Coordinates of C-alpha atoms in Angstrom, one line a residue:
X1 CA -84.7 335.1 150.3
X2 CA -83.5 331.4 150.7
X3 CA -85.4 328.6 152.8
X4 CA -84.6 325.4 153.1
X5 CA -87.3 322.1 153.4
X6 CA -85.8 319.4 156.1
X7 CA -87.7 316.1 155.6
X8 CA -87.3 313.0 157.7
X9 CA -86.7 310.9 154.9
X10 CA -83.2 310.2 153.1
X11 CA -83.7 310.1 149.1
X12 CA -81.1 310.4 146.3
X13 CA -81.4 313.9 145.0
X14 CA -81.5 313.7 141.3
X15 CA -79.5 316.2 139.3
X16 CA -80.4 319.1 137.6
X17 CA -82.0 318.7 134.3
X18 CA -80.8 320.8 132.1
X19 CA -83.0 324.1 130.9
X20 CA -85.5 323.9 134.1
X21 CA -83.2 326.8 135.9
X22 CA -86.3 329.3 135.5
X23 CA -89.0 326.4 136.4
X24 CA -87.3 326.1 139.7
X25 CA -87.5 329.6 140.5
X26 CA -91.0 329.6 139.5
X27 CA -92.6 327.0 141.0
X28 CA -92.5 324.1 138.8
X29 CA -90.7 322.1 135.9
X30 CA -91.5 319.2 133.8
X31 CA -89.0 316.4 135.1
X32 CA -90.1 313.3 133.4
X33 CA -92.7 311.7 130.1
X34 CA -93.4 308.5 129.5
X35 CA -95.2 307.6 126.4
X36 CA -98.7 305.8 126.2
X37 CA -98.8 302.3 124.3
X38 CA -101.8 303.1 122.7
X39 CA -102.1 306.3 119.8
X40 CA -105.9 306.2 120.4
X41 CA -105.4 308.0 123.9
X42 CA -106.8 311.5 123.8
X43 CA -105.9 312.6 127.4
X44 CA -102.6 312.7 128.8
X45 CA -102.5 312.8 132.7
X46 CA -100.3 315.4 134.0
X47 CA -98.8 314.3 137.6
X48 CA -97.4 317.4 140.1
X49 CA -95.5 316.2 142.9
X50 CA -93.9 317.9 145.5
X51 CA -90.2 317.1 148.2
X52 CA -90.4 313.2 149.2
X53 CA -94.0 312.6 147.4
X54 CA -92.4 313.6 144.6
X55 CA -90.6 310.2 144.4
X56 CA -94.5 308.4 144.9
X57 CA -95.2 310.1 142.2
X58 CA -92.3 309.1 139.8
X59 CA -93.5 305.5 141.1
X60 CA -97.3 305.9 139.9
X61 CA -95.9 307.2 136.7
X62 CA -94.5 304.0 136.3
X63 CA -97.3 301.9 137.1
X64 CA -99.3 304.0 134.8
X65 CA -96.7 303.1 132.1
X66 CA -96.3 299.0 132.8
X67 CA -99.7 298.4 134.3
X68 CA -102.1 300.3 132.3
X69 CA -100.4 301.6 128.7
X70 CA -100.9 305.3 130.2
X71 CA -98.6 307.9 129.3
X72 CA -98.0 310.7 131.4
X73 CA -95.8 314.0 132.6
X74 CA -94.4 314.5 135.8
X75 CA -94.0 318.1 136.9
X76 CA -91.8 318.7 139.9
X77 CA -93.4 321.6 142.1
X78 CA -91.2 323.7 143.7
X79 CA -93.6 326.3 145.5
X80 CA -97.3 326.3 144.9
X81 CA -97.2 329.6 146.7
X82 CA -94.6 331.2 144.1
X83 CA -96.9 329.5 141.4
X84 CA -100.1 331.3 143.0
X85 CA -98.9 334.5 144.1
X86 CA -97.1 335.0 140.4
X87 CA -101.0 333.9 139.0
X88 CA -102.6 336.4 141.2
X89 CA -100.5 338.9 140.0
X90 CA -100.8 338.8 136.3
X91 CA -104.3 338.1 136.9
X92 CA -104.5 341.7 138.9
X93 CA -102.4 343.3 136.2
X94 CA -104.7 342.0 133.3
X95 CA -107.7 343.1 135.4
X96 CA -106.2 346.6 135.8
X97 CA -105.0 347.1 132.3
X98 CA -108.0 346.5 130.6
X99 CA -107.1 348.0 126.8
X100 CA -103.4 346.6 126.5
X101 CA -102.8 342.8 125.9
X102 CA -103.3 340.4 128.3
X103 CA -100.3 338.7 129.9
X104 CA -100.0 335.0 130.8
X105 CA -98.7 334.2 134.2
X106 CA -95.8 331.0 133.7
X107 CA -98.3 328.0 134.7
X108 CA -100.6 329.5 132.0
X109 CA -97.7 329.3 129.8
X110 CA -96.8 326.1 130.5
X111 CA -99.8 324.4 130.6
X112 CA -100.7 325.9 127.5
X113 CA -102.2 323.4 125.4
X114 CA -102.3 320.7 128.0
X115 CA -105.6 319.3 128.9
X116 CA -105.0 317.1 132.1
X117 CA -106.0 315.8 133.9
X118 CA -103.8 317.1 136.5
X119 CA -103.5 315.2 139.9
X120 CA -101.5 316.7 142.5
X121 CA -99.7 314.7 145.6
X122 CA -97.7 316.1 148.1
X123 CA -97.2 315.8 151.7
X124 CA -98.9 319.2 152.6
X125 CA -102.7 319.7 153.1
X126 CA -104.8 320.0 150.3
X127 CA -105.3 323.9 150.8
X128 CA -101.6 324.3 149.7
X129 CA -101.7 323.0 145.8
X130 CA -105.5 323.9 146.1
X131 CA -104.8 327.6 145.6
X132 CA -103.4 327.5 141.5
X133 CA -106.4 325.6 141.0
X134 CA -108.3 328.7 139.4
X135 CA -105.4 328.6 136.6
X136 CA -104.9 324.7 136.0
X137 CA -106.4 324.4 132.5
X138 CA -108.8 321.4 133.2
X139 CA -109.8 318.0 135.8
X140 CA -107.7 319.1 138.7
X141 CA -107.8 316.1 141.9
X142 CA -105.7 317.5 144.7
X143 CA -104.1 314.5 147.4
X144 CA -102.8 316.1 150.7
X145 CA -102.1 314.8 154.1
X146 CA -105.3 316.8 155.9
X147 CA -105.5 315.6 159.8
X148 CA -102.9 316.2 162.2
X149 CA -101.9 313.6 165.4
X150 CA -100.8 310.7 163.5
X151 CA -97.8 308.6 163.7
X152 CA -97.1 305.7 162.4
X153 CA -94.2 304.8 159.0
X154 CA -94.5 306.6 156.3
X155 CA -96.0 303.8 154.4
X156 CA -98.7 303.6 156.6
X157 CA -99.3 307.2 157.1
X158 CA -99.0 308.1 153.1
X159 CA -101.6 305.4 152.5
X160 CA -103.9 306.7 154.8
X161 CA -103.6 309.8 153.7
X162 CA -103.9 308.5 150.1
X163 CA -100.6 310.3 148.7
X164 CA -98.7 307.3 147.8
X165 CA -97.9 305.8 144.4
X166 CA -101.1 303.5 144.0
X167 CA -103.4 306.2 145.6
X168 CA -101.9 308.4 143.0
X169 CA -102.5 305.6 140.1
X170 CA -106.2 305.5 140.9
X171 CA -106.6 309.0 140.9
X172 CA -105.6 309.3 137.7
X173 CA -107.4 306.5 136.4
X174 CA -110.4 307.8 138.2
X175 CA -109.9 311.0 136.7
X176 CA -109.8 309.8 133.1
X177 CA -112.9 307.7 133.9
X178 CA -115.1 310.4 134.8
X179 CA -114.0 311.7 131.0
X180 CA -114.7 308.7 129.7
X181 CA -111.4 307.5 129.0
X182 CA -111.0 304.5 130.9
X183 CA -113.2 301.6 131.4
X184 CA -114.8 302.6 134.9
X185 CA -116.0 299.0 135.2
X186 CA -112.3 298.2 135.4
X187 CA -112.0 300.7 138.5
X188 CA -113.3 298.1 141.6
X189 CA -110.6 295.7 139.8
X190 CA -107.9 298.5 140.1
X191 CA -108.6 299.4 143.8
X192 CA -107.7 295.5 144.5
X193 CA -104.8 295.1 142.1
X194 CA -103.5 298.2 144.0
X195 CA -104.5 297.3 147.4
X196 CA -106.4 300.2 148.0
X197 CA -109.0 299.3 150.3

């Protein structure tokens, strides 16, 4: 089976990287990592994006980088539903096979060893990238564009929808706040810098 996603946005499709071929398929590959400036960091934000937001999300990994010293992944999601049914299923075999091994579905895998937090923005409703959250291995904040009606640019409506680069900033910084790994004093300051009102 082949589908195809038509956006109504024109973006330079990157290539390929090499050895993500299975990723694809699966659901999701790391793209891109950009290293923190401080060694003391303990927790390394993981960022899932998804079609156009995906490019948002390249963005916040760079303000993360310049802005605040804060290294992170970026994951390109293919299919949070490839991701969740494959989850599901493993999860049914284990449950089924109760004296052999247990087997690890491919986000497990992964995401082995990674402790998040993971903050997912894409264009669909929350409800979509909600359902692998039983299998993401720590803090998982889900943006989505729940509401329907709206028209306006895409600035506009990705802002009010909080899916855009600087939304995606503070919820990471949020995220490592509430773990006590950012100064949440610093967080009014951030909203501002960002324009977040």
């Amino acid at each position: 089976i082949y589908y195809l996603s038509v956006y109504n946005e024109d973006y330079q499709m990157a290539p390929m990287p090499e050895g993500t071929e299975e990723g694809i398929v699966k659901g999701l590959y790391k793209l891109r990592s950009t290293e923190s400036s401080s060694k003391k960091a303990k927790l390394r934000p993981q960022l899932f994006g998804s079609g156009t937001i995906l490019n948002e999300v390249l963005r916040a990994q760079d303000m993360l980088a310049s802005q605040y010293g804060i290294g992170t992944d970026v994951w390109s999601v293919t299919s949070y539903s490839e991701i969740g049914r494959e989850c599901a299923a493993v999860q049914r075999w284990n449950s089924l096979h109760p004296t052999e091994p247990e087997k690890k579905s491919y986000l497990e895998t992964v995401l082995s060893g990674v402790d998040g937090p993971f903050i997912s923005s894409s264009d669909n409703v929350r409800l979509v990238a909600d359902q692998i959250r039983h299998w993401v291995p720590g803090d998982y904040i889900v943006l989505g564009t729940d509401g329907f009606g709206r028209s306006d640019t895409r600035s506009n409506l990705r802002r009010h929808f909080e899916i855009d680069a600087e939304c995606v900033t503070y919820a990471t910084l949020l995220a490592l706040a509430n773990q006590d790994q950012f100064d949440r004093s610093k967080l009014p300051q951030v909203l501002s810098d960002l324009g977040i009102d």
